[in-house]
Coordinates of C-alpha atoms in Angstrom, one line a residue:
X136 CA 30.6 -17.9 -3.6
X137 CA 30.1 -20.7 -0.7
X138 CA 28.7 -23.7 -1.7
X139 CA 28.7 -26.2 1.3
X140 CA 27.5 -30.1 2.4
X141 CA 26.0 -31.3 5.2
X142 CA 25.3 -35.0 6.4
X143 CA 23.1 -35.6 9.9
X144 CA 22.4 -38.3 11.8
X145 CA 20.1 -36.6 14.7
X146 CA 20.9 -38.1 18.2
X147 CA 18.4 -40.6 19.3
X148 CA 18.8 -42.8 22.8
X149 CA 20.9 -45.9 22.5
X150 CA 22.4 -44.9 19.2
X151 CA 25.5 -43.2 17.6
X152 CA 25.1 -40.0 15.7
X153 CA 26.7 -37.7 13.6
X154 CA 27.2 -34.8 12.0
X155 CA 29.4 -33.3 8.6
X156 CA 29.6 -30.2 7.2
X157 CA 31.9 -28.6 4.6
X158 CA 31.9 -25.3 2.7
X159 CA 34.1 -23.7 0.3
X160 CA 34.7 -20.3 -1.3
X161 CA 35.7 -18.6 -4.2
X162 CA 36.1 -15.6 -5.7
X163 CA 37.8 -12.2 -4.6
X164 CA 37.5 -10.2 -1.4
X165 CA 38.6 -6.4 -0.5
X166 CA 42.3 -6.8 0.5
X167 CA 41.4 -4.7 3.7
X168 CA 38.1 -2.8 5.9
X169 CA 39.3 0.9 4.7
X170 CA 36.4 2.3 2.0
X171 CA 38.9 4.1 0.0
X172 CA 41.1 0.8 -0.8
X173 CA 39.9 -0.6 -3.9
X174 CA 41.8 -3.7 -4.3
X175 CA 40.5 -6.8 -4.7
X176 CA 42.7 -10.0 -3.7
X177 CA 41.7 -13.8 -5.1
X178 CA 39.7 -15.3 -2.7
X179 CA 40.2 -19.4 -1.9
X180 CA 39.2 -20.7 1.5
X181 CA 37.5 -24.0 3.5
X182 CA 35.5 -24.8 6.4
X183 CA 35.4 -28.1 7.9
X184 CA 32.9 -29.4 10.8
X185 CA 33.0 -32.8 12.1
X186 CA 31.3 -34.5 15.1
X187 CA 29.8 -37.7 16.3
X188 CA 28.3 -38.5 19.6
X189 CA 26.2 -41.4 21.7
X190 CA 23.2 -41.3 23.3
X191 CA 22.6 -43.6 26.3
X192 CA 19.4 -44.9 27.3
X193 CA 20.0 -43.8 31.3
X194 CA 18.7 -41.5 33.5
X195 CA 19.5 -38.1 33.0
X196 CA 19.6 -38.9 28.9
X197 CA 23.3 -38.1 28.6
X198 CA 25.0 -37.5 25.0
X199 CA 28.8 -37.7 24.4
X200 CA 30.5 -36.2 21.7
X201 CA 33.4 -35.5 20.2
X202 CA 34.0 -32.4 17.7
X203 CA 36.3 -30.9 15.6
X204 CA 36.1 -28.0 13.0
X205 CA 38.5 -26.1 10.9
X206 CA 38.2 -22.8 8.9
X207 CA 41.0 -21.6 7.1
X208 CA 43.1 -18.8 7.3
X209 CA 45.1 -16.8 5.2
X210 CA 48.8 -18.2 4.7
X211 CA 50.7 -15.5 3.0
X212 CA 49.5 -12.0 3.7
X213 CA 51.7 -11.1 0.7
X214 CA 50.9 -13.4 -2.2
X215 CA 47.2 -11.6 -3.6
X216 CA 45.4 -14.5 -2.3
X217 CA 43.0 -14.3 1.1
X218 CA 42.9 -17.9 1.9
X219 CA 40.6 -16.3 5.5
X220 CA 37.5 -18.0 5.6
X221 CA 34.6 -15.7 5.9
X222 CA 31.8 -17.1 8.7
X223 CA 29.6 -14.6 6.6
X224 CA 27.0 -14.7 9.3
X225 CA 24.4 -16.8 11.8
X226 CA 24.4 -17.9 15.4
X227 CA 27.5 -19.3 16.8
X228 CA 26.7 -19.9 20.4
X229 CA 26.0 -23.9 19.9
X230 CA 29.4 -24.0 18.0
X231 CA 31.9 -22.3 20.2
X232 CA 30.8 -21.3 23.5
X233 CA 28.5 -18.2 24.6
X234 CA 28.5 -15.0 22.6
X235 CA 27.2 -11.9 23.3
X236 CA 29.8 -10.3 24.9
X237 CA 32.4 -12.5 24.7
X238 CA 32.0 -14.5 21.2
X239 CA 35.7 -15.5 21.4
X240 CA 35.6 -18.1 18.6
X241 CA 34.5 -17.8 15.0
X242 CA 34.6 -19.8 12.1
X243 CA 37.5 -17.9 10.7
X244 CA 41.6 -19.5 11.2
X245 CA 40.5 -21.5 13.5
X246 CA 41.4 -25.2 14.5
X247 CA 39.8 -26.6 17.1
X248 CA 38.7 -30.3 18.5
X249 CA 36.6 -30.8 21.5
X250 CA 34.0 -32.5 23.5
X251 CA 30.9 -32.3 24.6
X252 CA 28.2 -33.3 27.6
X253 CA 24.8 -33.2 27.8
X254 CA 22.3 -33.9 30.2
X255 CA 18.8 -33.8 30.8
X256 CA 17.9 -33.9 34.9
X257 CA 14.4 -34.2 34.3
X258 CA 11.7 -32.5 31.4
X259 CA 12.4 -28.9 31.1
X260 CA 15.8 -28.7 32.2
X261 CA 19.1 -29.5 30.4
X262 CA 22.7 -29.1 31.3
X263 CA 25.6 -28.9 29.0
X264 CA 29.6 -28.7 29.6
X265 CA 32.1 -28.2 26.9
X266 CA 36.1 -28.2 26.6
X267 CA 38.1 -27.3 23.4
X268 CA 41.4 -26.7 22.6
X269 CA 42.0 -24.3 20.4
X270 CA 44.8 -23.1 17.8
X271 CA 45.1 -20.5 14.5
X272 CA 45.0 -22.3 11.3
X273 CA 47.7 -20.4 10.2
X274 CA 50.1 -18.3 12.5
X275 CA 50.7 -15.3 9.9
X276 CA 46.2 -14.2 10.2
X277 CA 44.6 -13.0 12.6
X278 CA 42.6 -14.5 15.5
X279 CA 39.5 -12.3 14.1
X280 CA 37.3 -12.0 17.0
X281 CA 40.0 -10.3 19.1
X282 CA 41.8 -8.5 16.4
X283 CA 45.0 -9.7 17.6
X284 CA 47.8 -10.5 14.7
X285 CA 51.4 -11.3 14.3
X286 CA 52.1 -11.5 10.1
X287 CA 55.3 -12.7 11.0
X288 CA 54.1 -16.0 12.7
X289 CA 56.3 -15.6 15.4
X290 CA 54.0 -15.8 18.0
X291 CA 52.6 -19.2 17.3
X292 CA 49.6 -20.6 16.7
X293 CA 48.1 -22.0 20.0
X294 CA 45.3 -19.6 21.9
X295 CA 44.6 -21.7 24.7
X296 CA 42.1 -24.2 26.4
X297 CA 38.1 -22.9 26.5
X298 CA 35.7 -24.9 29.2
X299 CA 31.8 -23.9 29.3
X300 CA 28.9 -24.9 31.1
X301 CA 25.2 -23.6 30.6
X302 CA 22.1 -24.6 32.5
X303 CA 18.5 -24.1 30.9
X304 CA 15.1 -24.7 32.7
X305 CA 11.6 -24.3 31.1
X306 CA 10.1 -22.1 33.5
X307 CA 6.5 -22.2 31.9
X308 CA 6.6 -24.6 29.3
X309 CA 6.5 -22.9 25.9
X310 CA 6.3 -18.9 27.5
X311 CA 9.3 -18.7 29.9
X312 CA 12.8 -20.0 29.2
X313 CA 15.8 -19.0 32.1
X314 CA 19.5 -19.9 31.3
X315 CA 23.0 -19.1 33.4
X316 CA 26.0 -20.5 32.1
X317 CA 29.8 -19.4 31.5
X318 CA 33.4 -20.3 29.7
X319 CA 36.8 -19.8 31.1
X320 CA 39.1 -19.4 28.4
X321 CA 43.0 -19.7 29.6
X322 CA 45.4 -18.1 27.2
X323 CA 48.3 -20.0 25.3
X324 CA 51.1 -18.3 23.8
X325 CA 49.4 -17.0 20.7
X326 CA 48.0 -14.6 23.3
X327 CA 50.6 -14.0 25.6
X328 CA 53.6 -13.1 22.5
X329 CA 51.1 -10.6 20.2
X330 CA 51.1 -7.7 20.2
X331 CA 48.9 -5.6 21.8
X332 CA 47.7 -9.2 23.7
X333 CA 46.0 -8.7 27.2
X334 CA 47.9 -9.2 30.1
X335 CA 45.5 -11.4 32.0
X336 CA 45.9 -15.1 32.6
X337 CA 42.7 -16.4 31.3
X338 CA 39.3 -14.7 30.0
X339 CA 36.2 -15.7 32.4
X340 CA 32.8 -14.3 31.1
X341 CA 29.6 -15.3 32.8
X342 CA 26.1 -14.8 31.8
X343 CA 22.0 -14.7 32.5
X344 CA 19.2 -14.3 30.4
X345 CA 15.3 -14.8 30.5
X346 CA 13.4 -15.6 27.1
X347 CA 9.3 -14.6 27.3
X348 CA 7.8 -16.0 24.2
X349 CA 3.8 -14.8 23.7

């Protein structure tokens, strides 16, 4: 079960907004992936998203915000309880940078503040740049999307520091969308002490896509 709240101010020029969002669940989970293991562990986890922003009345239309969310991970791989909390499903590109191929971030132990930019050149084209810092909710899970783990928490908690940027222009208004953007995700010591952790410095994906609607 996941029973959740959400509270929304949408942004509107010259104004503070915000947004709030929390979920829980209950009830049990499969203690791992394999078909053939049958047990079933008490399941008792949170997700927290917070953010506000401001929207000047300027050129350009730029919005700043600040964000933070949290989803929890399991502290005691040990104890019968999976305290990991399932993103279950849905889009998670305006959340935590571009997905696709990369989709480094989830909302699974995950704790993460960061900021935001947005601006709008001119109709039809927006532009938006994002930093985060990111960490494990709990050192002894996993950092899901990269199935990397360390039960022991020895390794720490920190992954690293994420920037993106995305550009989107309405090409024909309503038939023809284009968009480029990218993230550079540098890797903290989470990355650099597990095992089985790449040995590259940072993660830099880059992408480009074309959206005809008719």
């Amino acid at each position: 079960y996941t029973p959740g709240i959400r509270l929304i101010a949408k942004p509107m020029a010259g104004a503070w907004d915000y947004q709030i969002e929390a979920a829980m669940q209950f009830g049990t989970s499969r203690a791992t992936k394999s078909s053939s293991d049958t047990r079933d562990l008490t399941h008792l986890a949170g997700f927290v998203h917070a953010e506000t922003g401001y929207s000047w009345a300027a050129p350009w239309s730029p919005r700043l915000s600040v964000e933070f969310d949290y989803a929890s991970g399991d502290e005691n791989p040990n104890d019968g309880t999976d305290n990991r909390f399932d993103t279950l499903y849905g889009a998670r590109h305006f959340d935590f940078g571009p997905t696709g191929l990369y989709g480094a971030v989830a909302r699974s132990n995950i704790e993460t503040p960061g900021l935001r930019l947005e601006l709008k050149p001119r109709s039809g084209i927006s532009v938006m740049t994002g930093y985060r810092l990111l960490w494990l909710a709990s050192a002894r899970d996993a950092w899901t999307t990269a199935g990397l783990s360390d039960p022991s928490g020895a390794s720490g908690r920190y992954l690293g520091e994420q920037l993106e940027a995305r550009l989107r222009v309405e090409a024909i208004p309503k038939r023809l969308r284009l968009e480029v953007g990218g993230a550079v995700l540098t890797h903290g010591e989470f990355q650099q002490r597990a095992a089985g952790a790449p040995a590259a410095a940072n993660t830099t994906y880059a992408y480009a896509t074309a959206l005809l609607s008719f």
